[in-house]
Coordinates of C-alpha atoms in Angstrom, one line a residue:
M1 CA 9.1 14.9 -5.4
T2 CA 12.4 14.3 -3.6
S3 CA 14.1 15.8 -0.6
Q4 CA 17.4 15.3 1.3
V5 CA 17.5 14.4 5.0
S6 CA 20.1 13.1 7.3
S7 CA 20.8 11.6 10.8
P8 CA 18.8 8.5 11.7
A9 CA 16.8 8.4 14.9
E10 CA 14.3 6.0 16.5
Q11 CA 11.3 7.8 18.0
A12 CA 7.9 6.8 19.2
D13 CA 5.1 6.7 16.7
G14 CA 2.8 9.7 16.6
A15 CA -0.5 7.9 16.0
G16 CA -2.3 9.8 18.7
G17 CA -3.2 13.5 19.0
A18 CA -0.9 16.4 18.3
V19 CA 1.4 17.8 21.0
V20 CA 1.2 21.6 21.0
G21 CA 4.3 23.5 22.0
G22 CA 2.5 26.9 22.0
Q23 CA 5.6 28.8 21.1
R24 CA 5.3 32.2 19.4
T25 CA 7.8 33.0 16.7
P26 CA 8.9 36.6 15.8
E27 CA 8.4 35.8 12.1
S28 CA 4.7 35.0 12.6
P29 CA 2.9 35.9 9.3
G30 CA 0.6 38.8 9.7
G31 CA 1.5 39.0 13.3
K32 CA -0.4 35.8 14.1
E33 CA 0.8 33.3 16.7
V34 CA 2.7 30.3 15.4
R35 CA 2.6 27.1 17.4
R36 CA 5.0 24.3 17.0
L37 CA 3.6 20.7 16.8
D38 CA 5.4 17.4 16.6
R39 CA 2.7 15.8 14.5
V40 CA -0.7 16.5 12.9
I41 CA -3.5 14.3 11.5
I42 CA -5.7 16.0 8.8
R43 CA -8.7 14.5 7.1
F44 CA -10.2 16.0 4.0
A45 CA -13.8 14.8 3.4
G46 CA -16.4 15.6 0.8
D47 CA -18.4 14.2 -2.1
S48 CA -16.5 11.9 -4.4
G49 CA -16.7 14.7 -7.0
D50 CA -15.2 17.3 -4.7
G51 CA -11.6 16.4 -5.4
M52 CA -10.7 15.2 -1.9
Q53 CA -8.2 12.7 -3.2
L54 CA -6.4 15.3 -5.4
T55 CA -6.4 17.8 -2.5
G56 CA -4.9 15.2 -0.1
D57 CA -2.4 14.1 -2.6
R58 CA -1.2 17.6 -3.2
F59 CA -0.9 18.4 0.5
T60 CA 1.0 15.1 0.9
S61 CA 3.4 16.0 -2.0
E62 CA 4.2 19.4 -0.5
T63 CA 4.6 17.8 3.0
A64 CA 7.0 15.2 1.5
S65 CA 9.1 17.9 -0.2
F66 CA 9.2 19.8 3.1
G67 CA 10.9 16.8 4.7
N68 CA 8.3 15.5 7.2
D69 CA 7.7 11.8 7.8
L70 CA 4.2 10.9 6.7
S71 CA 1.6 8.2 6.2
T72 CA -1.7 8.5 4.3
L73 CA -5.0 6.7 4.1
P74 CA -7.2 7.5 1.0
N75 CA -10.8 6.3 1.5
F76 CA -13.3 6.5 -1.4
P77 CA -16.4 4.9 -2.8
A78 CA -16.3 2.1 -5.4
E79 CA -18.7 3.9 -7.7
I80 CA -17.1 6.2 -10.4
R81 CA -19.6 8.9 -9.3
A82 CA -21.4 8.0 -6.1
P83 CA -24.7 9.7 -5.3
A84 CA -24.0 13.4 -4.5
G85 CA -24.6 14.4 -0.9
T86 CA -25.1 10.9 0.5
L87 CA -23.2 9.0 3.1
P88 CA -22.1 6.3 0.7
G89 CA -20.8 9.0 -1.6
V90 CA -18.3 10.5 0.9
S91 CA -14.7 10.4 -0.1
S92 CA -11.9 11.2 2.4
F93 CA -8.1 11.4 2.5
Q94 CA -6.3 11.3 5.9
L95 CA -2.7 12.4 6.2
H96 CA -0.5 12.0 9.3
F97 CA 2.8 14.0 9.2
A98 CA 5.4 14.5 11.9
D99 CA 8.9 15.7 12.8
H100 CA 9.8 12.2 13.8
D101 CA 9.4 8.6 12.6
I102 CA 5.7 7.5 12.3
L103 CA 4.1 4.3 11.1
T104 CA 0.4 4.8 10.5
P105 CA -2.1 7.4 9.1
G106 CA -3.2 8.1 12.6
D107 CA -6.2 6.9 14.7
A108 CA -8.2 10.1 14.8
P109 CA -7.9 13.5 12.9
N110 CA -6.8 16.6 14.7
V111 CA -8.4 18.6 11.8
L112 CA -11.4 17.6 9.8
V113 CA -12.3 19.6 6.6
A114 CA -15.9 18.8 5.8
M115 CA -17.1 20.0 2.5
N116 CA -20.8 19.1 3.1
P117 CA -23.2 17.7 5.6
A118 CA -22.6 14.1 4.5
A119 CA -18.9 14.5 5.0
L120 CA -19.4 15.8 8.5
K121 CA -21.9 13.1 9.5
A122 CA -19.7 10.3 8.0
N123 CA -16.6 11.4 9.9
I124 CA -17.6 13.2 13.1
A125 CA -17.5 9.9 15.1
D126 CA -13.8 9.7 14.5
V127 CA -13.0 13.3 15.6
P128 CA -11.8 13.7 19.2
R129 CA -13.2 16.5 21.4
G130 CA -11.2 19.7 21.0
A131 CA -10.2 19.0 17.4
D132 CA -10.6 21.6 14.7
I133 CA -13.4 21.2 12.2
I134 CA -13.5 23.4 9.1
I135 CA -16.9 23.4 7.5
N136 CA -18.1 24.6 4.2
T137 CA -21.2 26.5 5.4
D138 CA -22.6 27.0 1.9
E139 CA -23.6 23.4 1.7
F140 CA -25.5 23.3 5.0
T141 CA -28.9 24.1 3.5
K142 CA -32.1 22.3 4.2
R143 CA -32.0 19.7 1.4
P144 CA -28.4 18.5 1.8
M145 CA -28.9 18.2 5.6
A146 CA -32.2 16.4 5.2
K147 CA -30.5 13.9 2.8
V148 CA -28.3 12.6 5.6
G149 CA -30.8 12.9 8.4
Y150 CA -30.0 16.3 10.0
A151 CA -33.3 17.6 11.3
T152 CA -31.6 20.8 12.5
S153 CA -28.3 22.4 11.5
P154 CA -25.4 21.0 13.5
L155 CA -23.8 24.4 13.1
E156 CA -26.5 25.9 15.2
D157 CA -27.9 23.2 17.5
G158 CA -24.9 22.9 19.9
S159 CA -23.9 19.4 18.8
L160 CA -20.5 20.7 17.8
D161 CA -19.7 22.7 20.9
A162 CA -17.1 20.2 21.9
Y163 CA -15.0 21.1 18.9
N164 CA -13.1 24.1 17.6
L165 CA -15.5 24.9 14.8
H166 CA -14.4 27.1 11.9
P167 CA -17.4 27.9 9.6
V168 CA -16.1 29.0 6.2
P169 CA -18.3 29.7 3.1
L170 CA -15.8 27.9 0.9
T171 CA -18.0 27.9 -2.2
T172 CA -19.0 31.6 -2.0
L173 CA -15.4 32.7 -1.4
T174 CA -14.2 30.6 -4.3
V175 CA -16.8 32.0 -6.7
E176 CA -16.0 35.5 -5.6
A177 CA -12.2 34.9 -6.1
L178 CA -12.9 33.7 -9.6
K179 CA -15.4 36.3 -10.7
D180 CA -13.0 37.8 -13.3
F181 CA -12.5 34.5 -15.1
G182 CA -15.9 34.5 -16.8
L183 CA -16.7 31.0 -15.5
S184 CA -20.2 29.8 -14.7
R185 CA -21.0 29.4 -11.0
K186 CA -20.8 25.6 -11.4
E187 CA -17.4 25.8 -13.1
A188 CA -16.1 28.1 -10.4
E189 CA -17.4 25.9 -7.6
R190 CA -15.2 23.1 -8.8
S191 CA -12.1 25.0 -7.5
K192 CA -13.3 25.1 -3.9
N193 CA -11.1 22.2 -3.0
M194 CA -8.1 24.3 -4.1
F195 CA -9.3 27.1 -1.8
A196 CA -9.5 24.6 1.1
L197 CA -6.0 23.4 0.1
G198 CA -4.7 26.9 0.2
L199 CA -6.2 27.5 3.6
L200 CA -4.7 24.3 5.1
S201 CA -1.3 25.1 3.4
W202 CA -1.3 28.4 5.2
M203 CA -2.3 26.9 8.5
Y204 CA 0.6 24.4 8.4
H205 CA 3.2 26.4 6.5
R206 CA 3.3 24.0 3.6
P207 CA 5.2 24.9 0.4
T208 CA 3.1 26.1 -2.5
G209 CA 5.3 26.2 -5.5
G210 CA 4.9 22.5 -6.3
T211 CA 1.1 22.7 -6.3
E212 CA 1.1 25.7 -8.6
S213 CA 3.4 23.9 -11.0
F214 CA 1.3 20.8 -10.8
L215 CA -1.9 22.7 -11.7
R216 CA -0.2 24.4 -14.7
Q217 CA 1.0 21.1 -15.9
K218 CA -2.3 19.2 -15.3
F219 CA -4.3 21.8 -17.2
A220 CA -1.7 22.7 -19.8
K221 CA -4.2 22.5 -22.5
K222 CA -6.7 24.7 -20.6
P223 CA -4.5 27.5 -19.2
E224 CA -7.5 29.5 -18.0
I225 CA -8.6 26.6 -15.8
A226 CA -5.1 26.2 -14.5
E227 CA -4.9 29.9 -13.5
A228 CA -8.4 29.8 -12.0
N229 CA -7.4 26.9 -9.7
I230 CA -4.2 28.7 -8.8
V231 CA -6.1 31.9 -8.0
A232 CA -8.5 29.8 -5.8
F233 CA -5.5 28.2 -4.1
R234 CA -3.9 31.6 -3.4
A235 CA -7.2 33.0 -2.2
G236 CA -7.5 30.2 0.4
W237 CA -3.9 31.0 1.6
N238 CA -4.8 34.7 1.8
F239 CA -8.0 34.0 3.7
G240 CA -6.1 32.2 6.4
E241 CA -3.6 35.1 6.5
T242 CA -6.3 37.8 7.0
T243 CA -9.3 36.3 8.6
E244 CA -9.8 36.6 12.4
D245 CA -11.2 33.1 12.7
F246 CA -7.8 31.6 12.3
A247 CA -5.6 33.4 14.8
V248 CA -3.0 30.6 15.0
S249 CA -1.0 28.8 12.4
Y250 CA 1.2 25.8 13.0
E251 CA 4.7 24.5 12.3
V252 CA 5.7 20.8 12.0
A253 CA 9.5 20.7 11.5
P254 CA 11.1 18.4 9.0
A255 CA 11.9 14.9 10.3
T256 CA 15.6 15.3 9.9
R257 CA 16.4 12.8 12.6
A258 CA 14.0 10.1 11.4
F259 CA 15.9 8.8 8.3
P260 CA 19.4 7.8 7.2
T261 CA 21.1 10.2 4.8
G262 CA 19.8 9.9 1.2
T263 CA 17.4 11.1 -1.4
Y264 CA 13.7 10.5 -0.6
R265 CA 10.4 10.8 -2.4
N266 CA 6.8 10.3 -1.4
I267 CA 5.6 7.0 -2.9
S268 CA 2.4 4.8 -2.8
G269 CA 2.5 1.1 -2.6
N270 CA 1.4 0.4 -6.1
L271 CA 4.0 2.9 -7.5
A272 CA 6.7 1.3 -5.4
L273 CA 5.7 -2.1 -6.5
S274 CA 5.8 -1.0 -10.2
Y275 CA 9.2 0.4 -9.7
G276 CA 10.3 -2.8 -8.0
L277 CA 9.1 -4.9 -11.0
V278 CA 11.0 -2.6 -13.4
A279 CA 14.1 -2.8 -11.3
A280 CA 13.8 -6.6 -11.1
S281 CA 13.7 -6.9 -14.9
Q282 CA 16.7 -4.6 -15.2
Q283 CA 18.7 -6.6 -12.6
A284 CA 17.7 -9.8 -14.3
D285 CA 18.5 -8.4 -17.8
L286 CA 15.1 -9.7 -18.9
P287 CA 12.2 -7.9 -20.6
L288 CA 9.3 -7.3 -18.3
Y289 CA 5.9 -8.4 -19.6
L290 CA 2.7 -7.6 -17.8
G291 CA -0.5 -9.4 -18.8
S292 CA -3.3 -7.9 -16.8
Y293 CA -7.0 -7.2 -16.7
P294 CA -8.0 -3.9 -14.9
I295 CA -9.4 -4.4 -11.4
T296 CA -9.5 -2.2 -8.3
P297 CA -7.1 -1.7 -6.5
A298 CA -4.5 -3.2 -8.8
S299 CA -5.1 -1.2 -12.0
D300 CA -2.6 1.5 -11.1
I301 CA 0.2 -1.0 -11.6
L302 CA -0.9 -1.5 -15.2
H303 CA -1.2 2.3 -15.7
E304 CA 2.3 2.9 -14.3
L305 CA 4.1 0.1 -16.1
S306 CA 2.6 1.2 -19.5
K307 CA 4.7 4.4 -19.1
H308 CA 8.1 2.5 -19.1
K309 CA 8.6 1.1 -22.6
N310 CA 12.0 2.7 -22.5
F311 CA 13.0 0.0 -19.9
G312 CA 11.8 -2.8 -22.2
V313 CA 8.4 -3.1 -20.4
R314 CA 5.5 -4.5 -22.4
T315 CA 2.0 -4.2 -21.1
F316 CA -1.0 -6.1 -22.4
Q317 CA -4.5 -5.2 -21.2
A318 CA -6.3 -8.4 -21.8
E319 CA -10.0 -9.1 -22.4
D320 CA -10.3 -11.0 -19.1
E321 CA -8.3 -12.3 -16.2
I322 CA -7.6 -15.7 -17.7
A323 CA -6.2 -14.2 -20.9
G324 CA -4.0 -11.9 -18.8
I325 CA -2.2 -14.7 -16.9
G326 CA -2.1 -16.8 -20.0
A327 CA -0.2 -14.1 -21.9
A328 CA 2.1 -13.6 -18.9
L329 CA 2.8 -17.3 -18.7
G330 CA 3.5 -17.4 -22.4
A331 CA 5.9 -14.5 -22.1
A332 CA 7.7 -16.4 -19.3
F333 CA 8.0 -19.5 -21.6
G334 CA 9.5 -17.1 -24.1
G335 CA 12.2 -15.9 -21.7
A336 CA 10.6 -12.7 -20.2
L337 CA 9.9 -11.8 -16.6
G338 CA 6.2 -12.6 -16.7
V339 CA 3.8 -10.7 -14.3
T340 CA 0.1 -10.6 -13.9
T341 CA -1.7 -8.2 -11.5
T342 CA -5.1 -8.6 -10.0
S343 CA -7.2 -8.7 -6.8
G344 CA -9.0 -11.5 -5.0
P345 CA -11.8 -12.1 -7.6
G346 CA -9.2 -12.3 -10.4
V347 CA -7.1 -14.8 -8.5
A348 CA -10.1 -17.1 -8.5
L349 CA -10.3 -16.9 -12.3
K350 CA -6.5 -17.3 -12.7
S351 CA -6.3 -20.4 -10.5
E352 CA -6.1 -23.1 -13.2
A353 CA -3.4 -21.1 -15.1
I354 CA -1.4 -20.7 -11.8
G355 CA -1.6 -24.5 -11.5
L356 CA -0.3 -24.7 -15.1
A357 CA 2.7 -22.4 -14.1
V358 CA 3.4 -24.8 -11.2
S359 CA 3.4 -27.8 -13.6
L360 CA 5.5 -26.0 -16.2
E361 CA 7.9 -24.7 -13.5
L362 CA 8.3 -21.3 -15.0
P363 CA 9.0 -18.0 -13.2
L364 CA 5.8 -15.9 -12.9
L365 CA 4.8 -13.2 -10.5
I366 CA 1.1 -13.1 -9.5
V367 CA 0.5 -9.7 -7.8
D368 CA -2.7 -9.8 -5.7
I369 CA -3.7 -6.4 -4.3
Q370 CA -6.2 -7.7 -1.7
R371 CA -9.5 -6.1 -1.1
G372 CA -12.7 -6.8 0.9
G373 CA -14.7 -9.9 -0.3
P374 CA -16.2 -12.3 -1.0
S375 CA -17.1 -12.0 -4.7
T376 CA -17.1 -8.3 -5.7
G377 CA -17.2 -7.4 -2.1
L378 CA -15.7 -4.0 -1.2
P379 CA -13.6 -3.0 -4.2
T380 CA -12.1 0.1 -2.7
K381 CA -11.6 -1.1 0.9
T382 CA -8.7 -3.1 2.3
E383 CA -8.6 -6.7 3.7
Q384 CA -6.0 -9.5 4.2
A385 CA -8.4 -12.3 3.4
D386 CA -6.6 -13.9 0.4
L387 CA -3.9 -15.7 2.3
L388 CA -5.5 -19.1 2.3
Q389 CA -6.6 -18.6 -1.3
A390 CA -3.0 -17.9 -2.3
M391 CA -1.8 -20.9 -0.2
F392 CA -4.3 -23.5 -1.2
G393 CA -6.6 -22.1 -3.9
R394 CA -5.8 -24.5 -6.7
N395 CA -6.6 -28.1 -7.6
G396 CA -4.1 -30.8 -6.8
E397 CA -0.9 -30.3 -4.9
A398 CA 0.2 -27.0 -6.4
P399 CA 2.6 -25.2 -3.9
V400 CA 3.3 -21.5 -4.6
P401 CA 5.7 -19.3 -2.6
I402 CA 4.1 -16.2 -1.0
V403 CA 5.8 -12.9 -0.2
A404 CA 4.0 -10.0 1.5
P405 CA 5.2 -6.4 1.8
R406 CA 4.7 -4.5 5.1
T407 CA 4.6 -0.8 4.1
P408 CA 4.0 1.1 0.9
A409 CA 7.7 1.7 0.4
D410 CA 8.5 -2.0 1.2
C411 CA 6.5 -3.0 -1.9
F412 CA 9.6 -2.1 -3.9
D413 CA 11.8 -4.5 -2.0
A414 CA 9.1 -7.2 -1.8
A415 CA 8.8 -7.1 -5.6
L416 CA 12.6 -7.7 -6.0
D417 CA 12.4 -10.5 -3.5
A418 CA 9.5 -12.2 -5.2
A419 CA 11.4 -11.9 -8.6
R420 CA 14.5 -13.5 -7.0
I421 CA 12.5 -16.5 -5.8
A422 CA 10.7 -16.9 -9.1
L423 CA 13.8 -16.7 -11.2
T424 CA 16.1 -18.8 -9.0
Y425 CA 13.6 -21.6 -8.3
R426 CA 11.6 -21.5 -11.6
T427 CA 8.2 -21.1 -9.9
P428 CA 5.2 -18.8 -9.8
V429 CA 5.3 -16.6 -6.8
F430 CA 2.4 -14.7 -5.1
L431 CA 3.1 -11.1 -4.1
L432 CA 0.3 -10.2 -1.5
S433 CA -0.2 -6.5 -1.1
D434 CA -3.6 -4.9 -0.2
G435 CA -5.6 -1.8 -0.8
Y436 CA -4.2 0.0 2.3
L437 CA -0.6 -0.4 1.1
A438 CA -1.5 0.1 -2.6
N439 CA -3.2 3.5 -2.1
G440 CA -1.3 4.7 1.0
S441 CA 2.0 6.5 0.8
E442 CA 5.1 7.3 2.8
P443 CA 8.7 8.5 2.2
W444 CA 10.9 6.1 0.3
R445 CA 14.6 6.3 0.2
V446 CA 15.6 6.0 -3.5
P447 CA 18.2 3.1 -3.6
E448 CA 21.5 3.1 -5.4
V449 CA 21.5 0.8 -8.4
A450 CA 24.7 -0.8 -7.1
D451 CA 22.9 -1.9 -3.9
L452 CA 20.2 -3.8 -5.8
P453 CA 20.5 -7.6 -6.0
D454 CA 21.9 -9.4 -9.1
L455 CA 19.1 -11.4 -10.5
K456 CA 20.7 -12.5 -13.8
V457 CA 19.8 -16.0 -14.9
K458 CA 21.4 -18.5 -17.3
F459 CA 19.3 -20.0 -20.0
A460 CA 19.8 -23.5 -21.3
T461 CA 22.0 -23.5 -24.3
G462 CA 22.6 -27.2 -25.2
A463 CA 22.3 -30.8 -24.2
N464 CA 22.4 -31.6 -20.5
H465 CA 21.9 -35.3 -20.3
T466 CA 23.5 -38.4 -21.8
L467 CA 21.4 -41.4 -22.6
A468 CA 22.6 -45.0 -21.9
D469 CA 23.6 -45.3 -25.6
G470 CA 25.8 -42.2 -25.3
T471 CA 23.4 -39.8 -27.1
E472 CA 23.4 -36.3 -25.7
V473 CA 19.9 -34.8 -25.3
F474 CA 18.2 -32.0 -23.6
W475 CA 16.1 -32.9 -20.6
P476 CA 13.8 -30.0 -19.6
Y477 CA 13.1 -31.4 -16.2
K478 CA 16.7 -32.2 -15.1
R479 CA 17.1 -30.3 -12.0
D480 CA 19.7 -28.1 -10.3
P481 CA 20.7 -30.2 -7.3
E482 CA 20.7 -27.2 -4.9
T483 CA 17.5 -25.4 -5.9
L484 CA 15.7 -28.2 -7.7
A485 CA 14.9 -25.7 -10.5
R486 CA 14.6 -27.1 -14.0
P487 CA 16.5 -25.4 -16.9
W488 CA 14.9 -22.5 -18.7
A489 CA 15.1 -23.0 -22.4
I490 CA 14.0 -20.2 -24.8
P491 CA 11.8 -21.4 -27.6
G492 CA 13.7 -21.6 -31.0
T493 CA 17.0 -22.6 -29.5
P494 CA 18.2 -25.5 -31.7
G495 CA 18.1 -28.9 -30.0
L496 CA 16.1 -27.7 -26.9
E497 CA 12.6 -28.5 -28.2
H498 CA 10.5 -29.8 -25.4
R499 CA 6.9 -30.5 -24.5
I500 CA 4.8 -28.2 -22.4
G501 CA 1.2 -28.4 -21.0
G502 CA -0.7 -29.3 -17.9
I503 CA -0.5 -33.1 -18.1
E504 CA 2.0 -34.6 -15.7
K505 CA 5.6 -34.7 -16.9
Q506 CA 8.0 -37.6 -16.6
D507 CA 10.9 -36.7 -14.3
G508 CA 13.9 -35.6 -16.3
S509 CA 12.7 -36.1 -19.9
G510 CA 9.5 -34.1 -19.5
N511 CA 7.5 -36.6 -21.6
I512 CA 3.8 -37.1 -20.7
S513 CA 3.5 -39.7 -17.9
Y514 CA 0.6 -41.3 -16.2
D515 CA 2.9 -43.6 -14.1
P516 CA 1.7 -43.5 -10.4
A517 CA 5.2 -43.6 -9.0
N518 CA 6.4 -40.8 -11.3
H519 CA 3.4 -38.6 -10.3
D520 CA 4.2 -39.2 -6.6
L521 CA 7.9 -38.3 -7.3
M522 CA 7.0 -35.1 -9.2
V523 CA 4.4 -33.9 -6.6
R524 CA 6.9 -34.4 -3.8
T525 CA 9.7 -32.8 -5.8
R526 CA 7.7 -29.7 -6.5
Q527 CA 6.8 -29.4 -2.9
A528 CA 10.4 -29.9 -1.8
K529 CA 11.5 -27.2 -4.2
V530 CA 9.2 -24.7 -2.5
D531 CA 10.0 -25.9 1.0
G532 CA 13.7 -25.5 0.2
I533 CA 13.5 -21.9 -0.9
R534 CA 16.0 -19.8 1.1
V535 CA 14.4 -17.0 3.0
P536 CA 15.9 -14.9 5.8
D537 CA 15.1 -15.9 9.4
V538 CA 12.4 -13.9 11.1
D539 CA 13.7 -11.1 13.2
V540 CA 12.3 -10.7 16.7
D541 CA 12.2 -7.3 18.4
D542 CA 12.3 -8.2 22.1
P543 CA 14.3 -5.7 24.1
D544 CA 12.6 -6.6 27.4
G545 CA 12.6 -10.4 27.7
A546 CA 8.8 -10.4 27.1
T547 CA 6.5 -13.4 27.6
T548 CA 4.0 -12.2 24.9
L549 CA 4.8 -12.1 21.2
V550 CA 2.7 -10.2 18.7
L551 CA 3.1 -11.8 15.2
G552 CA 1.9 -10.0 12.1
W553 CA 2.2 -10.1 8.3
G554 CA 1.6 -7.7 5.5
S555 CA 0.1 -4.2 6.1
T556 CA -0.6 -4.8 9.8
Y557 CA 3.1 -3.9 10.4
G558 CA 2.5 -0.1 11.0
P559 CA -0.4 -0.4 13.4
I560 CA 1.2 -3.3 15.3
T561 CA 4.5 -1.5 15.7
A562 CA 2.8 1.7 16.8
A563 CA 0.8 -0.2 19.4
V564 CA 4.0 -2.0 20.6
R565 CA 5.7 1.4 21.0
R566 CA 2.8 2.7 23.1
L567 CA 2.9 -0.3 25.4
R568 CA 6.7 -0.2 25.8
G569 CA 6.4 3.5 26.5
A570 CA 4.0 2.6 29.3
G571 CA 6.6 0.2 30.7
L572 CA 4.9 -3.1 29.5
P573 CA 7.2 -5.7 28.0
I574 CA 6.1 -7.1 24.6
A575 CA 7.9 -8.7 21.7
Q576 CA 7.1 -8.3 18.0
A577 CA 7.9 -10.3 14.9
H578 CA 6.6 -9.7 11.3
L579 CA 6.5 -12.1 8.5
R580 CA 7.4 -11.2 4.9
H581 CA 7.6 -14.9 3.7
L582 CA 4.5 -16.9 4.3
K583 CA 5.4 -19.9 2.1
P584 CA 7.8 -21.2 3.1
F585 CA 7.8 -19.8 6.6
P586 CA 11.3 -18.8 7.9
R587 CA 13.1 -21.8 9.3
N588 CA 13.5 -20.3 12.7
L589 CA 9.8 -19.4 13.2
G590 CA 8.9 -22.5 15.2
E591 CA 11.8 -21.9 17.6
V592 CA 10.8 -18.3 18.0
L593 CA 7.2 -19.2 18.8
E594 CA 8.2 -21.7 21.4
R595 CA 10.0 -18.9 23.4
Y596 CA 6.8 -17.2 24.4
E597 CA 3.9 -18.1 26.7
K598 CA 1.4 -16.2 24.5
V599 CA 1.3 -15.4 20.8
V600 CA -1.2 -12.9 19.5
V601 CA -1.9 -12.6 15.7
P602 CA -3.8 -9.5 14.6
E603 CA -5.1 -9.8 11.0
M604 CA -7.6 -8.1 8.7
N605 CA -9.4 -11.4 8.2
L606 CA -11.0 -14.1 10.4
G607 CA -7.7 -15.7 11.5
Q608 CA -6.0 -17.1 8.4
L609 CA -2.4 -16.8 9.5
A610 CA -3.3 -17.9 13.1
T611 CA -4.9 -21.0 11.6
L612 CA -1.7 -21.9 9.7
I613 CA 0.4 -21.2 12.8
R614 CA -1.7 -23.4 15.0
A615 CA -1.7 -26.2 12.4
K616 CA 2.0 -26.2 11.6
Y617 CA 3.6 -25.4 15.0
L618 CA 0.9 -26.6 17.4
V619 CA 1.0 -23.2 19.1
D620 CA -2.2 -21.8 20.8
A621 CA -2.0 -18.5 18.9
Q622 CA -4.6 -16.0 19.9
S623 CA -6.3 -14.4 16.9
Y624 CA -7.5 -10.8 16.9
N625 CA -9.4 -10.0 13.8
Q626 CA -11.0 -7.0 11.9
V627 CA -12.9 -7.2 8.6
N628 CA -14.5 -3.7 8.3
G629 CA -12.5 -2.6 5.2
M630 CA -10.3 -0.3 7.2
P631 CA -6.8 -0.8 8.7
F632 CA -6.3 -1.3 12.5
K633 CA -5.9 1.6 14.7
A634 CA -2.9 1.7 17.0
E635 CA -4.8 2.5 20.2
Q636 CA -7.2 -0.3 19.4
L637 CA -4.4 -2.8 19.1
A638 CA -2.6 -1.4 22.1
T639 CA -5.7 -2.2 24.2
V640 CA -6.0 -5.7 22.9
L641 CA -2.3 -6.5 23.4
K642 CA -2.4 -5.0 27.0
E643 CA -5.3 -7.3 27.8
A644 CA -3.3 -10.3 26.4
I645 CA -0.3 -9.4 28.6
D646 CA -2.4 -8.9 31.7
D647 CA -4.5 -12.0 31.2

């Protein structure tokens, strides 16, 4: 869904609570008061079978079409159908939307929609006093409450007195609204998420046409189910309009000042990354080949790319991780842009084939959507703990460049950048995203094709070396003097036959070689090729002449930037730099680090980038770490950074 906005502006991030204007408008629906807000954070929570992700996604889509800036945080169990009514089975979707530029899904919800006792108990600790809580009272019976440890009903024991409680019998109202459809009670109950969506859409003046069209399309083969969901959706809207419990609705104006002029759409990180891969193949004029084995949270890339055969994309769902990368590497040998997607456990299985790609010196993209570990770990939770694995997780000296996007929309540009490096320098490249970016979403400005980089490559076509006796031959490891890249020869090209495999190659000729001096030369040459990759200098945001620098990478960009804005708003000087390129580091990084008395590195791991920074630049970087499967909160980081400044 796209929208047009104009006039750029730089404003403070709205990661905290909503600011209420309290202005009444003459056009208030039903004569009710309408208050204007600059931002709102809503969290939908229920069982994993209650459709909370769909509900949040639809609310997000309508919010994007309305023109707000937004950021989302889906949070769901790893099980396909987690135990109903239990705390581990709770699924939630948080959306932060505003009339200005924002960077995070927000620290704490202003509104919690709790579909059952488990959803309330799992989320109440995050809800600030005075926030709105909408509760499905039909589920607060003795057994569901006992299942999560409620001895008495929280709706009656005073434990929720600090909140604006809105008890709504969502299930009963939904069943009543659908009584003419001839559905069983169980079938009708499934639409209660649409009732809740309708109610929230009324509360925040969200468009409704897109959701109704979506439902008709989704259930095109079952039109009666589509109409039942639409009726439930409208019933929720009408309930908000008529009930006395909701005396106020709210307006959050479009973020017309937050973006440059252009066409925008809401996009998740995995979708943006998929589009970036397709764009890279088009700009390189190469077929895109994905060899992949399904794994959370990377599977959506396989699903999306399988839809784009019209762009010359071929997808192969392999029998395992090793077969996936083997096929992708074979496709690269055959002249395609080879890609393999996975998460941390899959990277471990692919490690030998990644080393083979280093030895063959062929372009290959290894997309790692990081998640909590070790081993199977937390499949649906986020982490940044694969950096050292990407950096060193192979036998022998096998250097691989590393690129990390910083926001969901930035996954598009990062994919293009990773493809540029792979194709220019003939090397495998790691693209390190994570679950937070993959599943989260934000507005993305659709780029003009003319603005995309030219990634076209030249394949070898004939002999490139003359022997001492004057014979002209093809040497597969004769290098470009600027990039140290070897020629890329498509199999079947007459006269360009050459040997491949994992055994060490002789410099130039590519013949098998066990010569010690040659191995030393090849190891150092492969390292020099990666070290010599041209990456932009790191930009430093330091408007105040600060003595403290906060250095981040990957998905910590949003929370770090929001925290920095808060501190600067309070008059505290602090500088910020964020790394996209982690191997090689930007050439000016050492000089940047030397400018500051203190360097703080927040990471969702136990200090992996900080370890690299300390080792390479001998800087006493302070590490601040979190490994709970959730992204940083802006207020949390602001507190830590303030302590670093004051220390």
